[in-house]
């Protein structure tokens, strides 16, 4: 892919008013030599994140707000953002600085070589997850970190894949692939389903190691307690079970 393409960066948000403007600022600096747009998909944040983005959009026409009233969910937010995106390449990431913005440049560079998809990976050689290092964390967050790695390892094993970070959520991908493969699922399991489809279709994928950092401000919406963590973990495992059965059936038929 030549470097004269347009990039659409999708930032799903809910109550990220302290993070979103600094993040947009860093992304603008990183992408300044490219044609790009930044689309913030906000689920009507009670802290009025959407209002901050709205004001930023008045200053910079490359910043767009998609305010969703009466809708919730990461997967549907991403699908709405993809539908609005005008770029040839779509990038999405967390809006709390856990995904380091400077890595976006590396993801895009991979697509400018011979790859169709570039994934920020905690579990590729050189990557790390802060939840397993040195920070004073709640027991829920510590368990979440280990569970994420366990799910990824089991997924790679059962699906007989060398891909490592099945719950990443940090990606640069050619938009025409997304047109053929609409995101499915409720929350993080969408990434497992998407990457399974992408890999089975033999698109060229590169995992780029990165360090998952602590959020700069605010609180996590992923797993607020062990009950939520349990049900989300079960959803991942159920998704893995479906993919495994699908692959086994396809193998038997062929």
Short mmCIF file of C-alpha atoms in Angstrom, two decimals:
data_model
loop_
_atom_site.label_atom_id
_atom_site.label_comp_id
_atom_site.label_asym_id
_atom_site.label_seq_id
_atom_site.Cartn_x
_atom_site.Cartn_y
_atom_site.Cartn_z
CA UNK A 1 0.00 0.00 0.00
CA UNK A 2 1.32 3.42 -0.97
CA UNK A 3 1.47 6.08 1.74
CA UNK A 4 -0.99 8.45 0.04
CA UNK A 5 -4.02 6.81 1.63
CA UNK A 6 -6.42 8.33 4.16
CA UNK A 7 -6.52 7.08 7.75
CA UNK A 8 -9.65 6.99 9.90
CA UNK A 9 -8.96 6.67 13.64
CA UNK A 10 -11.93 5.48 15.69
CA UNK A 11 -12.08 6.32 19.41
CA UNK A 12 -15.02 4.75 21.27
CA UNK A 13 -15.70 6.67 24.49
CA UNK A 14 -17.80 6.67 27.61
CA UNK A 15 -16.83 9.14 30.34
CA UNK A 16 -13.31 9.94 29.12
CA UNK A 17 -13.38 13.75 29.33
CA UNK A 18 -9.94 13.96 30.96
CA UNK A 19 -8.29 11.68 28.42
CA UNK A 20 -9.91 12.39 25.08
CA UNK A 21 -8.53 15.84 24.19
CA UNK A 22 -4.90 15.00 25.13
CA UNK A 23 -5.24 11.77 23.14
CA UNK A 24 -6.60 13.58 20.11
CA UNK A 25 -3.74 16.05 20.38
CA UNK A 26 -1.13 13.30 20.38
CA UNK A 27 -2.76 11.55 17.43
CA UNK A 28 -2.87 14.77 15.41
CA UNK A 29 0.85 15.22 16.02
CA UNK A 30 1.61 11.62 15.03
CA UNK A 31 -0.53 11.77 11.87
CA UNK A 32 0.35 15.32 10.83
CA UNK A 33 2.08 14.24 7.62
CA UNK A 34 -0.85 12.08 6.52
CA UNK A 35 -4.41 12.62 5.36
CA UNK A 36 -6.54 11.56 8.31
CA UNK A 37 -9.70 11.96 10.32
CA UNK A 38 -10.42 11.18 13.96
CA UNK A 39 -13.91 9.94 14.77
CA UNK A 40 -14.97 9.85 18.40
CA UNK A 41 -17.96 7.57 18.96
CA UNK A 42 -19.40 8.58 22.30
CA UNK A 43 -22.23 6.72 24.06
CA UNK A 44 -23.73 9.93 25.47
CA UNK A 45 -21.22 10.20 28.32
CA UNK A 46 -22.59 11.55 31.59
CA UNK A 47 -19.36 13.54 32.05
CA UNK A 48 -20.08 15.20 28.68
CA UNK A 49 -17.03 13.82 26.89
CA UNK A 50 -18.98 14.51 23.71
CA UNK A 51 -19.10 18.24 24.48
CA UNK A 52 -15.29 18.46 24.69
CA UNK A 53 -14.98 16.63 21.36
CA UNK A 54 -17.60 18.89 19.83
CA UNK A 55 -15.57 21.97 20.76
CA UNK A 56 -12.37 20.38 19.47
CA UNK A 57 -14.12 19.66 16.19
CA UNK A 58 -14.85 23.35 15.76
CA UNK A 59 -11.10 24.04 15.95
CA UNK A 60 -10.02 21.15 13.73
CA UNK A 61 -12.33 19.89 10.99
CA UNK A 62 -10.50 16.55 10.95
CA UNK A 63 -12.05 15.72 14.33
CA UNK A 64 -15.58 14.35 14.14
CA UNK A 65 -18.10 13.45 16.83
CA UNK A 66 -20.61 10.64 16.57
CA UNK A 67 -22.78 11.00 19.64
CA UNK A 68 -24.96 7.95 20.25
CA UNK A 69 -28.03 8.54 22.38
CA UNK A 70 -29.86 5.48 23.60
CA UNK A 71 -27.19 3.09 22.31
CA UNK A 72 -24.49 1.22 24.20
CA UNK A 73 -21.77 -1.27 23.41
CA UNK A 74 -18.24 -1.38 22.05
CA UNK A 75 -18.95 -3.52 18.99
CA UNK A 76 -21.91 -1.47 17.79
CA UNK A 77 -19.93 1.72 18.42
CA UNK A 78 -17.10 0.46 16.22
CA UNK A 79 -19.53 -0.62 13.51
CA UNK A 80 -21.11 2.85 13.54
CA UNK A 81 -17.66 4.40 13.33
CA UNK A 82 -16.63 2.15 10.45
CA UNK A 83 -19.79 3.11 8.56
CA UNK A 84 -18.89 6.79 8.97
CA UNK A 85 -15.18 6.37 8.20
CA UNK A 86 -13.93 7.73 4.88
CA UNK A 87 -10.40 6.38 5.16
CA UNK A 88 -8.77 3.58 3.19
CA UNK A 89 -7.34 2.33 6.48
CA UNK A 90 -9.19 2.18 9.79
CA UNK A 91 -7.44 2.30 13.16
CA UNK A 92 -9.10 1.88 16.52
CA UNK A 93 -7.81 1.91 20.06
CA UNK A 94 -8.81 2.60 23.65
CA UNK A 95 -9.34 6.23 24.60
CA UNK A 96 -7.60 6.08 27.99
CA UNK A 97 -3.93 5.87 26.88
CA UNK A 98 -3.63 2.17 27.68
CA UNK A 99 -2.89 1.77 23.99
CA UNK A 100 0.13 4.05 23.37
CA UNK A 101 -0.63 6.54 20.55
CA UNK A 102 2.93 6.51 19.18
CA UNK A 103 2.44 2.87 18.15
CA UNK A 104 -0.15 3.96 15.57
CA UNK A 105 2.70 5.01 13.31
CA UNK A 106 4.19 1.51 13.49
CA UNK A 107 0.84 -0.10 12.72
CA UNK A 108 0.43 2.07 9.63
CA UNK A 109 4.02 1.42 8.53
CA UNK A 110 3.24 -2.32 8.49
CA UNK A 111 0.35 -1.72 6.09
CA UNK A 112 2.65 0.30 3.87
CA UNK A 113 4.77 -2.81 3.50
CA UNK A 114 3.00 -6.03 2.56
CA UNK A 115 0.49 -6.48 5.36
CA UNK A 116 -3.29 -6.15 5.31
CA UNK A 117 -3.75 -6.01 9.09
CA UNK A 118 -1.45 -4.82 11.89
CA UNK A 119 -2.35 -5.63 15.50
CA UNK A 120 -0.88 -4.11 18.64
CA UNK A 121 0.07 -7.17 20.68
CA UNK A 122 0.84 -7.51 24.38
CA UNK A 123 1.85 -11.12 23.92
CA UNK A 124 4.20 -10.88 20.95
CA UNK A 125 7.89 -10.90 21.87
CA UNK A 126 8.66 -7.51 23.39
CA UNK A 127 5.11 -6.77 24.53
CA UNK A 128 3.86 -6.57 28.11
CA UNK A 129 0.77 -6.04 30.24
CA UNK A 130 1.10 -3.53 33.10
CA UNK A 131 -1.31 -5.60 35.19
CA UNK A 132 1.44 -8.19 35.66
CA UNK A 133 4.31 -5.84 36.45
CA UNK A 134 4.75 -3.48 39.40
CA UNK A 135 1.65 -1.39 39.94
CA UNK A 136 -0.58 -1.44 43.01
CA UNK A 137 -3.74 -2.85 41.50
CA UNK A 138 -7.02 -4.29 42.66
CA UNK A 139 -7.32 -8.06 42.69
CA UNK A 140 -9.94 -7.79 39.92
CA UNK A 141 -7.48 -6.07 37.57
CA UNK A 142 -4.73 -8.57 38.35
CA UNK A 143 -7.04 -11.50 37.60
CA UNK A 144 -8.20 -9.74 34.44
CA UNK A 145 -4.61 -9.51 33.18
CA UNK A 146 -3.92 -13.21 33.73
CA UNK A 147 -7.29 -14.21 32.31
CA UNK A 148 -6.66 -12.23 29.13
CA UNK A 149 -3.35 -13.99 28.54
CA UNK A 150 -4.84 -17.40 29.36
CA UNK A 151 -7.71 -16.91 26.92
CA UNK A 152 -5.31 -15.86 24.17
CA UNK A 153 -3.04 -18.86 24.76
CA UNK A 154 -5.91 -21.34 24.78
CA UNK A 155 -7.38 -19.74 21.66
CA UNK A 156 -4.08 -20.04 19.79
CA UNK A 157 -3.79 -23.67 20.88
CA UNK A 158 -7.32 -24.77 19.99
CA UNK A 159 -7.42 -22.88 16.71
CA UNK A 160 -3.89 -24.02 15.84
CA UNK A 161 -2.77 -20.48 15.16
CA UNK A 162 0.50 -18.61 15.72
CA UNK A 163 -1.48 -15.41 16.36
CA UNK A 164 -1.05 -14.39 20.02
CA UNK A 165 -3.21 -11.50 21.23
CA UNK A 166 -6.82 -12.48 20.62
CA UNK A 167 -8.22 -9.79 22.94
CA UNK A 168 -6.08 -6.87 21.75
CA UNK A 169 -8.56 -4.27 20.43
CA UNK A 170 -5.67 -2.17 19.03
CA UNK A 171 -5.49 -2.46 15.26
CA UNK A 172 -4.92 -0.92 11.84
CA UNK A 173 -6.80 -2.65 9.03
CA UNK A 174 -7.70 -1.98 5.42
CA UNK A 175 -11.29 -0.82 5.24
CA UNK A 176 -12.24 -3.13 2.40
CA UNK A 177 -11.63 -6.07 4.75
CA UNK A 178 -14.08 -4.59 7.26
CA UNK A 179 -16.70 -4.13 4.55
CA UNK A 180 -16.52 -7.89 3.91
CA UNK A 181 -16.35 -8.79 7.61
CA UNK A 182 -18.77 -6.79 9.78
CA UNK A 183 -17.89 -6.90 13.47
CA UNK A 184 -20.01 -9.31 15.53
CA UNK A 185 -20.49 -9.76 19.26
CA UNK A 186 -21.28 -7.61 22.28
CA UNK A 187 -17.93 -6.60 23.71
CA UNK A 188 -14.31 -7.76 23.45
CA UNK A 189 -15.18 -11.12 21.87
CA UNK A 190 -15.75 -9.23 18.61
CA UNK A 191 -11.96 -9.16 18.21
CA UNK A 192 -11.66 -12.94 18.44
CA UNK A 193 -14.39 -13.39 15.84
CA UNK A 194 -12.89 -10.80 13.51
CA UNK A 195 -9.33 -12.11 13.71
CA UNK A 196 -10.55 -15.67 13.15
CA UNK A 197 -12.27 -14.53 9.93
CA UNK A 198 -9.26 -12.47 8.85
CA UNK A 199 -6.77 -15.28 9.41
CA UNK A 200 -8.96 -17.91 7.75
CA UNK A 201 -9.26 -15.64 4.71
CA UNK A 202 -5.44 -15.63 4.50
CA UNK A 203 -4.99 -11.90 4.87
CA UNK A 204 -1.46 -10.97 5.84
CA UNK A 205 -1.33 -10.09 9.53
CA UNK A 206 1.52 -8.67 11.60
CA UNK A 207 1.55 -8.43 15.40
CA UNK A 208 3.50 -5.44 16.68
CA UNK A 209 4.50 -5.65 20.36
CA UNK A 210 3.45 -2.87 22.69
CA UNK A 211 3.24 -2.23 26.41
CA UNK A 212 -0.28 -1.94 27.78
CA UNK A 213 -0.04 1.03 30.16
CA UNK A 214 -2.28 2.09 33.07
CA UNK A 215 -5.09 4.47 32.12
CA UNK A 216 -4.13 8.09 32.73
CA UNK A 217 -7.42 9.16 34.25
CA UNK A 218 -10.85 7.83 35.11
CA UNK A 219 -11.86 4.26 35.79
CA UNK A 220 -12.07 1.02 33.84
CA UNK A 221 -15.41 -0.04 32.36
CA UNK A 222 -14.19 -3.51 31.41
CA UNK A 223 -14.37 -5.35 34.71
CA UNK A 224 -15.57 -3.42 37.73
CA UNK A 225 -15.95 -6.50 39.93
CA UNK A 226 -15.48 -10.27 39.88
CA UNK A 227 -19.08 -10.89 38.83
CA UNK A 228 -18.69 -8.77 35.69
CA UNK A 229 -15.29 -10.32 35.03
CA UNK A 230 -16.75 -13.82 35.31
CA UNK A 231 -19.57 -13.20 32.83
CA UNK A 232 -17.25 -11.52 30.34
CA UNK A 233 -14.78 -14.35 30.68
CA UNK A 234 -17.53 -16.87 30.01
CA UNK A 235 -18.52 -14.94 26.88
CA UNK A 236 -14.94 -15.20 25.58
CA UNK A 237 -14.86 -18.92 26.31
CA UNK A 238 -18.22 -19.47 24.63
CA UNK A 239 -16.99 -17.61 21.58
CA UNK A 240 -13.84 -19.73 21.51
CA UNK A 241 -15.94 -22.89 21.76
CA UNK A 242 -18.04 -21.80 18.75
CA UNK A 243 -14.93 -21.04 16.69
CA UNK A 244 -13.35 -24.36 17.63
CA UNK A 245 -16.46 -26.33 16.64
CA UNK A 246 -16.69 -24.36 13.39
CA UNK A 247 -13.09 -25.19 12.50
CA UNK A 248 -13.52 -28.87 13.40
CA UNK A 249 -16.65 -29.18 11.25
CA UNK A 250 -14.92 -27.47 8.34
CA UNK A 251 -11.90 -29.75 8.72
CA UNK A 252 -14.12 -32.87 8.72
CA UNK A 253 -16.00 -31.74 5.62
CA UNK A 254 -12.84 -31.01 3.68
#
